[in-house]
PDB file of C-alpha atoms and ligand atoms in Angstrom:
ATOM      1  CA  MET A   1     110.154  37.378 -41.060  1.00  0.00           C
ATOM      2  CA  PRO A   2     112.496  36.126 -44.617  1.00  0.00           C
ATOM      3  CA  CYS A   3     110.193  33.991 -47.515  1.00  0.00           C
ATOM      4  CA  GLN A   4     111.127  30.138 -47.856  1.00  0.00           C
ATOM      5  CA  THR A   5     111.600  29.107 -50.955  1.00  0.00           C
ATOM      6  CA  SER A   6     109.091  26.297 -51.282  1.00  0.00           C
ATOM      7  CA  GLU A   7     110.303  23.397 -54.222  1.00  0.00           C
ATOM      8  CA  GLU A   8     106.613  22.760 -55.432  1.00  0.00           C
ATOM      9  CA  LEU A   9     106.548  26.687 -55.304  1.00  0.00           C
ATOM     10  CA  ALA A  10     109.807  26.892 -57.772  1.00  0.00           C
ATOM     11  CA  GLU A  11     108.407  23.608 -60.261  1.00  0.00           C
ATOM     12  CA  LEU A  12     105.762  25.567 -61.452  1.00  0.00           C
ATOM     13  CA  VAL A  13     107.188  28.584 -61.929  1.00  0.00           C
ATOM     14  CA  SER A  14     109.613  26.586 -63.561  1.00  0.00           C
ATOM     15  CA  ILE A  15     106.798  25.198 -66.380  1.00  0.00           C
ATOM     16  CA  ALA A  16     104.550  28.744 -66.117  1.00  0.00           C
ATOM     17  CA  ARG A  17     108.230  30.552 -67.368  1.00  0.00           C
ATOM     18  CA  GLU A  18     108.779  28.937 -70.256  1.00  0.00           C
ATOM     19  CA  VAL A  19     105.056  30.844 -72.178  1.00  0.00           C
ATOM     20  CA  THR A  20     107.011  34.195 -70.952  1.00  0.00           C
ATOM     21  CA  LYS A  21     108.213  34.002 -74.937  1.00  0.00           C
ATOM     22  CA  ASP A  22     105.006  33.980 -76.788  1.00  0.00           C
ATOM     23  CA  GLY A  23     104.323  37.410 -75.003  1.00  0.00           C
ATOM     24  CA  LYS A  24     105.555  40.838 -74.931  1.00  0.00           C
ATOM     25  CA  ILE A  25     106.749  43.700 -72.791  1.00  0.00           C
ATOM     26  CA  ALA A  26     104.558  46.588 -72.766  1.00  0.00           C
ATOM     27  CA  ASP A  27     106.551  49.354 -74.659  1.00  0.00           C
ATOM     28  CA  TYR A  28     103.732  51.698 -74.495  1.00  0.00           C
ATOM     29  CA  ILE A  29     105.376  53.483 -71.402  1.00  0.00           C
ATOM     30  CA  PRO A  30     109.182  53.219 -73.074  1.00  0.00           C
ATOM     31  CA  ALA A  31     110.610  52.914 -69.942  1.00  0.00           C
ATOM     32  CA  LEU A  32     108.858  49.950 -69.126  1.00  0.00           C
ATOM     33  CA  GLY A  33     110.381  48.099 -72.338  1.00  0.00           C
ATOM     34  CA  GLU A  34     113.398  48.120 -70.163  1.00  0.00           C
ATOM     35  CA  ALA A  35     112.209  44.841 -68.577  1.00  0.00           C
ATOM     36  CA  ASP A  36     113.483  41.142 -68.955  1.00  0.00           C
ATOM     37  CA  GLN A  37     111.025  38.785 -70.146  1.00  0.00           C
ATOM     38  CA  GLY A  38     112.241  36.227 -69.357  1.00  0.00           C
ATOM     39  CA  ASP A  39     111.519  37.079 -65.498  1.00  0.00           C
ATOM     40  CA  LEU A  40     108.546  35.625 -63.474  1.00  0.00           C
ATOM     41  CA  SER A  41     108.790  35.712 -59.331  1.00  0.00           C
ATOM     42  CA  VAL A  42     105.528  34.587 -57.039  1.00  0.00           C
ATOM     43  CA  ALA A  43     105.523  35.544 -53.441  1.00  0.00           C
ATOM     44  CA  ILE A  44     102.164  33.993 -51.166  1.00  0.00           C
ATOM     45  CA  TYR A  45     101.057  36.019 -47.666  1.00  0.00           C
ATOM     46  CA  HIS A  46      98.699  33.584 -45.455  1.00  0.00           C
ATOM     47  CA  VAL A  47      97.469  35.618 -43.325  1.00  0.00           C
ATOM     48  CA  GLU A  48      98.435  33.734 -40.327  1.00  0.00           C
ATOM     49  CA  ASN A  49     101.686  35.769 -41.550  1.00  0.00           C
ATOM     50  CA  THR A  50     103.991  32.959 -42.860  1.00  0.00           C
ATOM     51  CA  CYS A  51     105.364  33.049 -46.562  1.00  0.00           C
ATOM     52  CA  MET A  52     106.639  31.587 -49.618  1.00  0.00           C
ATOM     53  CA  SER A  53     107.403  33.098 -52.309  1.00  0.00           C
ATOM     54  CA  ALA A  54     109.678  31.565 -55.542  1.00  0.00           C
ATOM     55  CA  GLY A  55     111.505  32.773 -59.062  1.00  0.00           C
ATOM     56  CA  ASP A  56     112.869  36.384 -59.830  1.00  0.00           C
ATOM     57  CA  ILE A  57     111.758  37.315 -56.033  1.00  0.00           C
ATOM     58  CA  GLU A  58     114.264  40.029 -55.700  1.00  0.00           C
ATOM     59  CA  LYS A  59     113.331  42.164 -58.689  1.00  0.00           C
ATOM     60  CA  SER A  60     110.981  45.482 -57.409  1.00  0.00           C
ATOM     61  CA  PHE A  61     108.069  45.729 -60.891  1.00  0.00           C
ATOM     62  CA  THR A  62     105.300  49.339 -60.731  1.00  0.00           C
ATOM     63  CA  LEU A  63     102.172  48.388 -60.011  1.00  0.00           C
ATOM     64  CA  GLN A  64     100.208  50.028 -62.886  1.00  0.00           C
ATOM     65  CA  SER A  65      96.773  49.220 -63.212  1.00  0.00           C
ATOM     66  CA  ILE A  66      97.216  46.999 -59.661  1.00  0.00           C
ATOM     67  CA  SER A  67      97.051  50.653 -58.370  1.00  0.00           C
ATOM     68  CA  LYS A  68      93.186  51.210 -59.247  1.00  0.00           C
ATOM     69  CA  VAL A  69      92.366  48.763 -56.650  1.00  0.00           C
ATOM     70  CA  LEU A  70      93.402  50.596 -54.018  1.00  0.00           C
ATOM     71  CA  THR A  71      92.767  54.449 -55.191  1.00  0.00           C
ATOM     72  CA  LEU A  72      88.990  52.940 -55.664  1.00  0.00           C
ATOM     73  CA  ALA A  73      89.399  51.701 -52.100  1.00  0.00           C
ATOM     74  CA  LEU A  74      90.732  55.034 -50.932  1.00  0.00           C
ATOM     75  CA  VAL A  75      88.003  57.243 -52.207  1.00  0.00           C
ATOM     76  CA  LEU A  76      85.139  55.002 -50.923  1.00  0.00           C
ATOM     77  CA  MET A  77      86.603  55.647 -47.609  1.00  0.00           C
ATOM     78  CA  ASP A  78      87.151  59.780 -48.328  1.00  0.00           C
ATOM     79  CA  HIS A  79      83.539  59.472 -49.908  1.00  0.00           C
ATOM     80  CA  GLY A  80      81.653  56.787 -49.393  1.00  0.00           C
ATOM     81  CA  GLU A  81      79.770  54.236 -52.337  1.00  0.00           C
ATOM     82  CA  SER A  82      77.178  56.905 -54.231  1.00  0.00           C
ATOM     83  CA  TYR A  83      78.993  60.247 -54.215  1.00  0.00           C
ATOM     84  CA  VAL A  84      81.883  57.326 -56.299  1.00  0.00           C
ATOM     85  CA  PHE A  85      79.119  55.542 -58.359  1.00  0.00           C
ATOM     86  CA  ASP A  86      77.818  58.541 -59.193  1.00  0.00           C
ATOM     87  CA  LYS A  87      80.100  59.388 -61.601  1.00  0.00           C
ATOM     88  CA  VAL A  88      81.919  55.913 -62.403  1.00  0.00           C
ATOM     89  CA  GLY A  89      79.514  52.607 -63.447  1.00  0.00           C
ATOM     90  CA  MET A  90      79.842  49.579 -62.365  1.00  0.00           C
ATOM     91  CA  GLU A  91      79.602  47.150 -65.266  1.00  0.00           C
ATOM     92  CA  PRO A  92      82.132  44.544 -67.227  1.00  0.00           C
ATOM     93  CA  THR A  93      83.304  46.323 -70.576  1.00  0.00           C
ATOM     94  CA  GLY A  94      84.502  43.740 -73.753  1.00  0.00           C
ATOM     95  CA  ASP A  95      86.784  47.430 -74.525  1.00  0.00           C
ATOM     96  CA  PRO A  96      90.225  47.046 -73.847  1.00  0.00           C
ATOM     97  CA  PHE A  97      91.736  49.196 -70.804  1.00  0.00           C
ATOM     98  CA  ASN A  98      92.445  52.283 -72.105  1.00  0.00           C
ATOM     99  CA  SER A  99      89.690  52.768 -74.805  1.00  0.00           C
ATOM    100  CA  ILE A 100      87.520  56.028 -75.465  1.00  0.00           C
ATOM    101  CA  VAL A 101      84.736  54.573 -77.623  1.00  0.00           C
ATOM    102  CA  LYS A 102      81.850  53.975 -74.226  1.00  0.00           C
ATOM    103  CA  LEU A 103      82.525  57.245 -73.182  1.00  0.00           C
ATOM    104  CA  GLU A 104      80.785  58.704 -76.444  1.00  0.00           C
ATOM    105  CA  THR A 105      78.498  56.094 -77.123  1.00  0.00           C
ATOM    106  CA  HIS A 106      76.641  55.000 -73.821  1.00  0.00           C
ATOM    107  CA  GLU A 107      73.963  56.136 -73.337  1.00  0.00           C
ATOM    108  CA  ASN A 108      75.005  57.563 -69.322  1.00  0.00           C
ATOM    109  CA  GLN A 109      77.995  59.182 -69.430  1.00  0.00           C
ATOM    110  CA  ARG A 110      79.828  57.839 -66.522  1.00  0.00           C
ATOM    111  CA  PRO A 111      82.940  55.338 -67.585  1.00  0.00           C
ATOM    112  CA  LEU A 112      81.814  52.029 -67.322  1.00  0.00           C
ATOM    113  CA  ASN A 113      83.943  51.114 -64.613  1.00  0.00           C
ATOM    114  CA  PRO A 114      86.398  52.005 -62.128  1.00  0.00           C
ATOM    115  CA  MET A 115      89.115  49.017 -63.340  1.00  0.00           C
ATOM    116  CA  ILE A 116      89.334  51.027 -66.788  1.00  0.00           C
ATOM    117  CA  ASN A 117      91.433  53.642 -67.676  1.00  0.00           C
ATOM    118  CA  ALA A 118      88.721  56.179 -68.045  1.00  0.00           C
ATOM    119  CA  GLY A 119      87.508  54.323 -64.592  1.00  0.00           C
ATOM    120  CA  ALA A 120      91.209  54.956 -62.921  1.00  0.00           C
ATOM    121  CA  LEU A 121      90.761  58.668 -64.091  1.00  0.00           C
ATOM    122  CA  ALA A 122      87.710  59.231 -62.385  1.00  0.00           C
ATOM    123  CA  VAL A 123      88.571  57.655 -59.126  1.00  0.00           C
ATOM    124  CA  THR A 124      91.643  59.391 -58.961  1.00  0.00           C
ATOM    125  CA  ASN A 125      90.784  63.209 -60.208  1.00  0.00           C
ATOM    126  CA  MET A 126      88.559  61.717 -56.354  1.00  0.00           C
ATOM    127  CA  ILE A 127      91.145  61.227 -53.793  1.00  0.00           C
ATOM    128  CA  LYS A 128      90.852  63.706 -51.260  1.00  0.00           C
ATOM    129  CA  GLY A 129      93.697  66.465 -51.239  1.00  0.00           C
ATOM    130  CA  SER A 130      94.660  69.678 -51.028  1.00  0.00           C
ATOM    131  CA  ASP A 131      96.475  69.310 -53.794  1.00  0.00           C
ATOM    132  CA  LYS A 132      98.372  66.994 -56.456  1.00  0.00           C
ATOM    133  CA  GLU A 133     100.860  66.543 -54.069  1.00  0.00           C
ATOM    134  CA  GLU A 134      99.218  65.675 -50.837  1.00  0.00           C
ATOM    135  CA  LYS A 135      97.008  63.618 -52.613  1.00  0.00           C
ATOM    136  CA  LEU A 136      99.853  60.888 -53.755  1.00  0.00           C
ATOM    137  CA  SER A 137     101.415  61.152 -50.005  1.00  0.00           C
ATOM    138  CA  ARG A 138      97.531  60.172 -48.628  1.00  0.00           C
ATOM    139  CA  PHE A 139      98.565  56.929 -51.249  1.00  0.00           C
ATOM    140  CA  LEU A 140     101.603  56.228 -50.977  1.00  0.00           C
ATOM    141  CA  ALA A 141     100.334  56.199 -46.674  1.00  0.00           C
ATOM    142  CA  PHE A 142      98.052  53.881 -47.525  1.00  0.00           C
ATOM    143  CA  THR A 143     100.117  52.117 -50.166  1.00  0.00           C
ATOM    144  CA  LYS A 144     102.658  52.316 -46.999  1.00  0.00           C
ATOM    145  CA  GLU A 145     100.308  51.155 -44.572  1.00  0.00           C
ATOM    146  CA  LEU A 146      98.988  47.962 -46.446  1.00  0.00           C
ATOM    147  CA  THR A 147     102.319  46.895 -47.726  1.00  0.00           C
ATOM    148  CA  PHE A 148     103.589  47.623 -44.083  1.00  0.00           C
ATOM    149  CA  ASN A 149     106.598  48.527 -45.669  1.00  0.00           C
ATOM    150  CA  GLN A 150     107.720  52.264 -45.239  1.00  0.00           C
ATOM    151  CA  ASP A 151     110.095  52.132 -48.189  1.00  0.00           C
ATOM    152  CA  ILE A 152     108.100  51.687 -50.989  1.00  0.00           C
ATOM    153  CA  LYS A 153     107.789  55.076 -53.292  1.00  0.00           C
ATOM    154  CA  VAL A 154     106.930  56.541 -56.900  1.00  0.00           C
ATOM    155  CA  CYS A 155     110.038  54.957 -59.478  1.00  0.00           C
ATOM    156  CA  HIS A 156     109.559  58.979 -61.607  1.00  0.00           C
ATOM    157  CA  GLU A 157     111.776  57.352 -63.355  1.00  0.00           C
ATOM    158  CA  ILE A 158     108.605  55.153 -65.581  1.00  0.00           C
ATOM    159  CA  ALA A 159     106.457  58.005 -64.000  1.00  0.00           C
ATOM    160  CA  SER A 160     107.799  60.444 -66.453  1.00  0.00           C
ATOM    161  CA  SER A 161     107.982  57.888 -69.108  1.00  0.00           C
ATOM    162  CA  GLU A 162     104.174  57.467 -68.650  1.00  0.00           C
ATOM    163  CA  PHE A 163     103.726  61.095 -67.973  1.00  0.00           C
ATOM    164  CA  GLU A 164     105.471  62.330 -71.220  1.00  0.00           C
ATOM    165  CA  ASN A 165     103.589  59.546 -73.768  1.00  0.00           C
ATOM    166  CA  ALA A 166     100.515  59.936 -72.444  1.00  0.00           C
ATOM    167  CA  TRP A 167      98.067  61.004 -74.948  1.00  0.00           C
ATOM    168  CA  LEU A 168      95.147  58.496 -74.950  1.00  0.00           C
ATOM    169  CA  ASN A 169      95.094  59.166 -70.912  1.00  0.00           C
ATOM    170  CA  ARG A 170      94.759  62.273 -71.789  1.00  0.00           C
ATOM    171  CA  SER A 171      92.230  62.431 -74.388  1.00  0.00           C
ATOM    172  CA  LEU A 172      89.548  60.543 -71.638  1.00  0.00           C
ATOM    173  CA  CYS A 173      90.155  63.199 -69.030  1.00  0.00           C
ATOM    174  CA  TYR A 174      89.475  66.446 -71.587  1.00  0.00           C
ATOM    175  CA  PHE A 175      86.231  63.531 -72.963  1.00  0.00           C
ATOM    176  CA  MET A 176      85.393  62.996 -68.862  1.00  0.00           C
ATOM    177  CA  LYS A 177      85.658  67.219 -68.194  1.00  0.00           C
ATOM    178  CA  LYS A 178      83.272  67.784 -70.929  1.00  0.00           C
ATOM    179  CA  ASP A 179      80.964  65.453 -69.381  1.00  0.00           C
ATOM    180  CA  GLY A 180      81.740  66.809 -65.455  1.00  0.00           C
ATOM    181  CA  ILE A 181      82.365  63.869 -64.008  1.00  0.00           C
ATOM    182  CA  ILE A 182      86.302  65.394 -63.280  1.00  0.00           C
ATOM    183  CA  ASP A 183      87.013  68.651 -62.737  1.00  0.00           C
ATOM    184  CA  GLY A 184      89.988  70.571 -61.840  1.00  0.00           C
ATOM    185  CA  ASP A 185      93.263  70.666 -64.014  1.00  0.00           C
ATOM    186  CA  VAL A 186      94.423  67.552 -66.286  1.00  0.00           C
ATOM    187  CA  GLU A 187      97.845  68.249 -66.192  1.00  0.00           C
ATOM    188  CA  ASP A 188      97.697  67.881 -62.359  1.00  0.00           C
ATOM    189  CA  LEU A 189      95.788  65.095 -62.647  1.00  0.00           C
ATOM    190  CA  ILE A 190      97.404  62.782 -65.311  1.00  0.00           C
ATOM    191  CA  ASP A 191     100.933  63.362 -63.140  1.00  0.00           C
ATOM    192  CA  LEU A 192      99.211  62.515 -59.611  1.00  0.00           C
ATOM    193  CA  TYR A 193      98.158  58.874 -62.159  1.00  0.00           C
ATOM    194  CA  SER A 194     101.032  58.696 -63.641  1.00  0.00           C
ATOM    195  CA  LYS A 195     102.629  58.347 -60.466  1.00  0.00           C
ATOM    196  CA  GLN A 196     100.146  56.323 -58.775  1.00  0.00           C
ATOM    197  CA  CYS A 197     100.544  53.949 -61.236  1.00  0.00           C
ATOM    198  CA  ALA A 198     104.708  53.652 -60.601  1.00  0.00           C
ATOM    199  CA  VAL A 199     104.683  52.718 -57.510  1.00  0.00           C
ATOM    200  CA  GLN A 200     106.927  50.763 -56.951  1.00  0.00           C
ATOM    201  CA  MET A 201     107.673  46.451 -54.942  1.00  0.00           C
ATOM    202  CA  HIS A 202     108.120  43.597 -54.741  1.00  0.00           C
ATOM    203  CA  SER A 203     106.152  40.547 -55.030  1.00  0.00           C
ATOM    204  CA  LEU A 204     106.038  40.051 -51.134  1.00  0.00           C
ATOM    205  CA  ASP A 205     104.054  43.370 -50.802  1.00  0.00           C
ATOM    206  CA  LEU A 206     102.301  42.196 -52.731  1.00  0.00           C
ATOM    207  CA  ALA A 207     100.759  39.311 -51.757  1.00  0.00           C
ATOM    208  CA  LYS A 208     100.902  40.896 -48.286  1.00  0.00           C
ATOM    209  CA  ILE A 209      98.128  43.619 -49.925  1.00  0.00           C
ATOM    210  CA  GLY A 210      96.472  40.375 -51.119  1.00  0.00           C
ATOM    211  CA  ALA A 211      96.411  39.075 -47.468  1.00  0.00           C
ATOM    212  CA  VAL A 212      94.750  42.119 -46.541  1.00  0.00           C
ATOM    213  CA  PHE A 213      91.715  41.718 -48.623  1.00  0.00           C
ATOM    214  CA  ALA A 214      91.565  37.945 -48.094  1.00  0.00           C
ATOM    215  CA  LEU A 215      90.729  39.442 -44.145  1.00  0.00           C
ATOM    216  CA  ASP A 216      87.863  42.033 -45.744  1.00  0.00           C
ATOM    217  CA  GLY A 217      90.315  44.799 -44.701  1.00  0.00           C
ATOM    218  CA  LYS A 218      92.106  43.138 -41.581  1.00  0.00           C
ATOM    219  CA  HIS A 219      96.158  44.117 -41.609  1.00  0.00           C
ATOM    220  CA  PRO A 220      97.188  40.325 -41.166  1.00  0.00           C
ATOM    221  CA  GLN A 221     100.576  41.404 -39.586  1.00  0.00           C
ATOM    222  CA  THR A 222      99.047  44.385 -37.700  1.00  0.00           C
ATOM    223  CA  GLU A 223      95.053  43.171 -37.010  1.00  0.00           C
ATOM    224  CA  LYS A 224      94.171  46.574 -37.309  1.00  0.00           C
ATOM    225  CA  GLN A 225      90.906  46.954 -39.803  1.00  0.00           C
ATOM    226  CA  ILE A 226      92.893  49.581 -42.680  1.00  0.00           C
ATOM    227  CA  ILE A 227      90.018  48.863 -44.865  1.00  0.00           C
ATOM    228  CA  PRO A 228      85.809  48.398 -43.588  1.00  0.00           C
ATOM    229  CA  LYS A 229      84.893  45.107 -44.933  1.00  0.00           C
ATOM    230  CA  ASP A 230      82.125  46.744 -47.079  1.00  0.00           C
ATOM    231  CA  ILE A 231      84.701  48.292 -49.244  1.00  0.00           C
ATOM    232  CA  ALA A 232      86.963  44.879 -49.601  1.00  0.00           C
ATOM    233  CA  ARG A 233      83.915  43.775 -50.656  1.00  0.00           C
ATOM    234  CA  ILE A 234      83.568  46.113 -53.324  1.00  0.00           C
ATOM    235  CA  CYS A 235      86.562  45.627 -54.419  1.00  0.00           C
ATOM    236  CA  LYS A 236      86.984  42.009 -54.308  1.00  0.00           C
ATOM    237  CA  THR A 237      84.202  41.592 -56.742  1.00  0.00           C
ATOM    238  CA  PHE A 238      85.802  44.197 -59.130  1.00  0.00           C
ATOM    239  CA  MET A 239      88.883  42.133 -59.374  1.00  0.00           C
ATOM    240  CA  VAL A 240      86.078  39.300 -60.763  1.00  0.00           C
ATOM    241  CA  THR A 241      84.266  41.573 -62.761  1.00  0.00           C
ATOM    242  CA  CYS A 242      86.846  43.675 -64.295  1.00  0.00           C
ATOM    243  CA  GLY A 243      90.313  43.157 -62.905  1.00  0.00           C
ATOM    244  CA  MET A 244      92.279  41.063 -65.602  1.00  0.00           C
ATOM    245  CA  TYR A 245      90.818  43.498 -68.002  1.00  0.00           C
ATOM    246  CA  ASN A 246      88.359  41.633 -71.039  1.00  0.00           C
ATOM    247  CA  ALA A 247      89.779  38.729 -70.401  1.00  0.00           C
ATOM    248  CA  SER A 248      88.068  38.725 -66.647  1.00  0.00           C
ATOM    249  CA  GLY A 249      85.604  36.364 -67.311  1.00  0.00           C
ATOM    250  CA  GLU A 250      87.823  33.602 -69.230  1.00  0.00           C
ATOM    251  CA  PHE A 251      89.715  34.077 -65.581  1.00  0.00           C
ATOM    252  CA  ALA A 252      87.312  33.763 -63.817  1.00  0.00           C
ATOM    253  CA  ILE A 253      86.404  30.043 -65.091  1.00  0.00           C
ATOM    254  CA  LYS A 254      90.057  29.301 -65.351  1.00  0.00           C
ATOM    255  CA  VAL A 255      91.730  29.927 -62.130  1.00  0.00           C
ATOM    256  CA  GLY A 256      88.760  31.494 -60.405  1.00  0.00           C
ATOM    257  CA  ILE A 257      89.957  34.603 -57.508  1.00  0.00           C
ATOM    258  CA  PRO A 258      89.641  37.595 -57.281  1.00  0.00           C
ATOM    259  CA  ALA A 259      92.669  39.198 -59.163  1.00  0.00           C
ATOM    260  CA  LYS A 260      93.892  41.920 -61.066  1.00  0.00           C
ATOM    261  CA  SER A 261      96.084  42.704 -63.391  1.00  0.00           C
ATOM    262  CA  GLY A 262      99.318  45.313 -64.839  1.00  0.00           C
ATOM    263  CA  VAL A 263     100.830  45.736 -67.801  1.00  0.00           C
ATOM    264  CA  SER A 264     104.639  46.315 -65.607  1.00  0.00           C
ATOM    265  CA  GLY A 265     103.087  42.453 -65.737  1.00  0.00           C
ATOM    266  CA  GLY A 266     102.221  42.158 -61.927  1.00  0.00           C
ATOM    267  CA  ILE A 267      99.340  40.477 -60.595  1.00  0.00           C
ATOM    268  CA  MET A 268      97.703  40.837 -57.214  1.00  0.00           C
ATOM    269  CA  GLY A 269      95.058  37.306 -56.985  1.00  0.00           C
ATOM    270  CA  ILE A 270      93.360  37.040 -53.072  1.00  0.00           C
ATOM    271  CA  VAL A 271      91.999  33.690 -52.020  1.00  0.00           C
ATOM    272  CA  PRO A 272      89.361  34.927 -49.432  1.00  0.00           C
ATOM    273  CA  TYR A 273      90.192  33.628 -45.533  1.00  0.00           C
ATOM    274  CA  HIS A 274      93.496  32.380 -46.841  1.00  0.00           C
ATOM    275  CA  PHE A 275      96.626  33.667 -48.734  1.00  0.00           C
ATOM    276  CA  GLY A 276      97.182  37.462 -50.394  1.00  0.00           C
ATOM    277  CA  ILE A 277      98.913  36.197 -53.878  1.00  0.00           C
ATOM    278  CA  GLY A 278     102.404  39.090 -55.852  1.00  0.00           C
ATOM    279  CA  ILE A 279     103.054  37.842 -59.141  1.00  0.00           C
ATOM    280  CA  PHE A 280     105.428  39.306 -61.254  1.00  0.00           C
ATOM    281  CA  GLY A 281     105.849  38.563 -64.978  1.00  0.00           C
ATOM    282  CA  PRO A 282     106.592  41.203 -68.089  1.00  0.00           C
ATOM    283  CA  SER A 283     106.016  39.227 -71.192  1.00  0.00           C
ATOM    284  CA  LEU A 284     102.891  40.300 -71.140  1.00  0.00           C
ATOM    285  CA  ASP A 285      99.553  38.472 -73.324  1.00  0.00           C
ATOM    286  CA  LYS A 286      97.606  40.451 -76.081  1.00  0.00           C
ATOM    287  CA  LYS A 287      94.926  41.309 -73.451  1.00  0.00           C
ATOM    288  CA  GLY A 288      98.274  42.926 -71.553  1.00  0.00           C
ATOM    289  CA  ASN A 289      98.030  40.589 -68.628  1.00  0.00           C
ATOM    290  CA  SER A 290     101.229  38.900 -68.117  1.00  0.00           C
ATOM    291  CA  ILE A 291     101.626  35.589 -70.028  1.00  0.00           C
ATOM    292  CA  ALA A 292     103.661  33.450 -67.431  1.00  0.00           C
ATOM    293  CA  GLY A 293     101.322  34.914 -64.247  1.00  0.00           C
ATOM    294  CA  ILE A 294      97.817  33.908 -65.664  1.00  0.00           C
ATOM    295  CA  LYS A 295      99.908  30.530 -65.884  1.00  0.00           C
ATOM    296  CA  LEU A 296     101.070  29.976 -62.830  1.00  0.00           C
ATOM    297  CA  LEU A 297      97.510  31.750 -61.265  1.00  0.00           C
ATOM    298  CA  HIS A 298      96.402  28.285 -63.795  1.00  0.00           C
ATOM    299  CA  LEU A 299      98.339  25.728 -62.753  1.00  0.00           C
ATOM    300  CA  LEU A 300      97.996  26.743 -58.501  1.00  0.00           C
ATOM    301  CA  SER A 301      94.148  27.191 -58.688  1.00  0.00           C
ATOM    302  CA  GLU A 302      93.968  24.252 -60.168  1.00  0.00           C
ATOM    303  CA  LYS A 303      96.124  22.510 -58.308  1.00  0.00           C
ATOM    304  CA  TYR A 304      95.047  23.177 -54.343  1.00  0.00           C
ATOM    305  CA  GLU A 305      91.522  24.186 -55.868  1.00  0.00           C
ATOM    306  CA  LEU A 306      91.380  28.154 -54.938  1.00  0.00           C
ATOM    307  CA  SER A 307      88.626  28.685 -57.255  1.00  0.00           C
ATOM    308  CA  ILE A 308      86.165  30.780 -55.402  1.00  0.00           C
ATOM    309  CA  PHE A 309      83.674  29.160 -57.755  1.00  0.00           C
TER     310      PHE A 309
HETATM  311  N1  LIG B   1      96.688  48.676 -67.884  1.00  0.00           N
HETATM  312  C1  LIG B   1      97.646  49.117 -67.404  1.00  0.00           C
HETATM  313  O1  LIG B   1      98.550  49.185 -66.127  1.00  0.00           O
HETATM  314  C2  LIG B   1      97.516  50.773 -67.704  1.00  0.00           C
HETATM  315  C3  LIG B   1      98.483  51.643 -66.852  1.00  0.00           C
HETATM  316  C4  LIG B   1      98.892  52.747 -66.863  1.00  0.00           C
HETATM  317  N2  LIG B   1      99.608  52.902 -66.417  1.00  0.00           N
HETATM  318  C5  LIG B   1      98.359  53.249 -68.132  1.00  0.00           C
HETATM  319  O2  LIG B   1      96.917  54.228 -68.115  1.00  0.00           O
HETATM  320  O3  LIG B   1      97.896  53.015 -69.401  1.00  0.00           O
END
């Protein structure tokens, strides 16, 4: 079904686009640095299978940290709650997403939650599969099912760019290996994680994944229960408490919807039982969230009273 561009949505995008100049594109993964600072797109996918979009919707982007929600859902389905939360905690952190400090100073060596890099790497390590290829293909199959789009693939340029520069993520892995949180080959894990983060899509695909979570794990198009309701609930709760990194508290107050962002500038938002939101705006604020994406969600939430609180 083709999207209809709503004028109202386009107007909000043009207001939000103004702040793109105040942010910065992430370049610690060099290939991400090629994005256009002024880009902003949004798609809204309603659970009744209608959608609206505005802005640069033809632009694709990589999931980056948004993929952490999907791998969490997958490993919870693979192993169940107690296995997963034995290795990764449930508490938010005031530290940046890639911080290593709590692994050493926290009394329990588990990473604090699955939305920071340490926790996400531990989660990726738990994906079932005989080797990294099988694990990646299971993750891709899951993403294709969620988006109902068989064309979803990994952007190998961005995956390699991350792999070649992931020194801090490697450090997190070796630290966790010492404590028995992860096992296996660290290079294989970094390869798999870099590829998972480099899965590429459009705002509409992301909005559709949001719609699946909005329906407690049921796909709006196929009506198949892709994620068990309880697991969808756990993922949404983490999105509220940790989804916007160490800006999650302020975001919960100002916007008030479960959301997850990535350093590519993507944000997935969920308005329970109504719709999923997919945003792409690569200009980031100081905490690594899409600066115009947050502005746009703020405008949408105020105008349509979207806060769940
Ligand atoms: N915040 C993010 O989106 C981080 C994801 C990125 N791939 C990393 O590990 O650094």
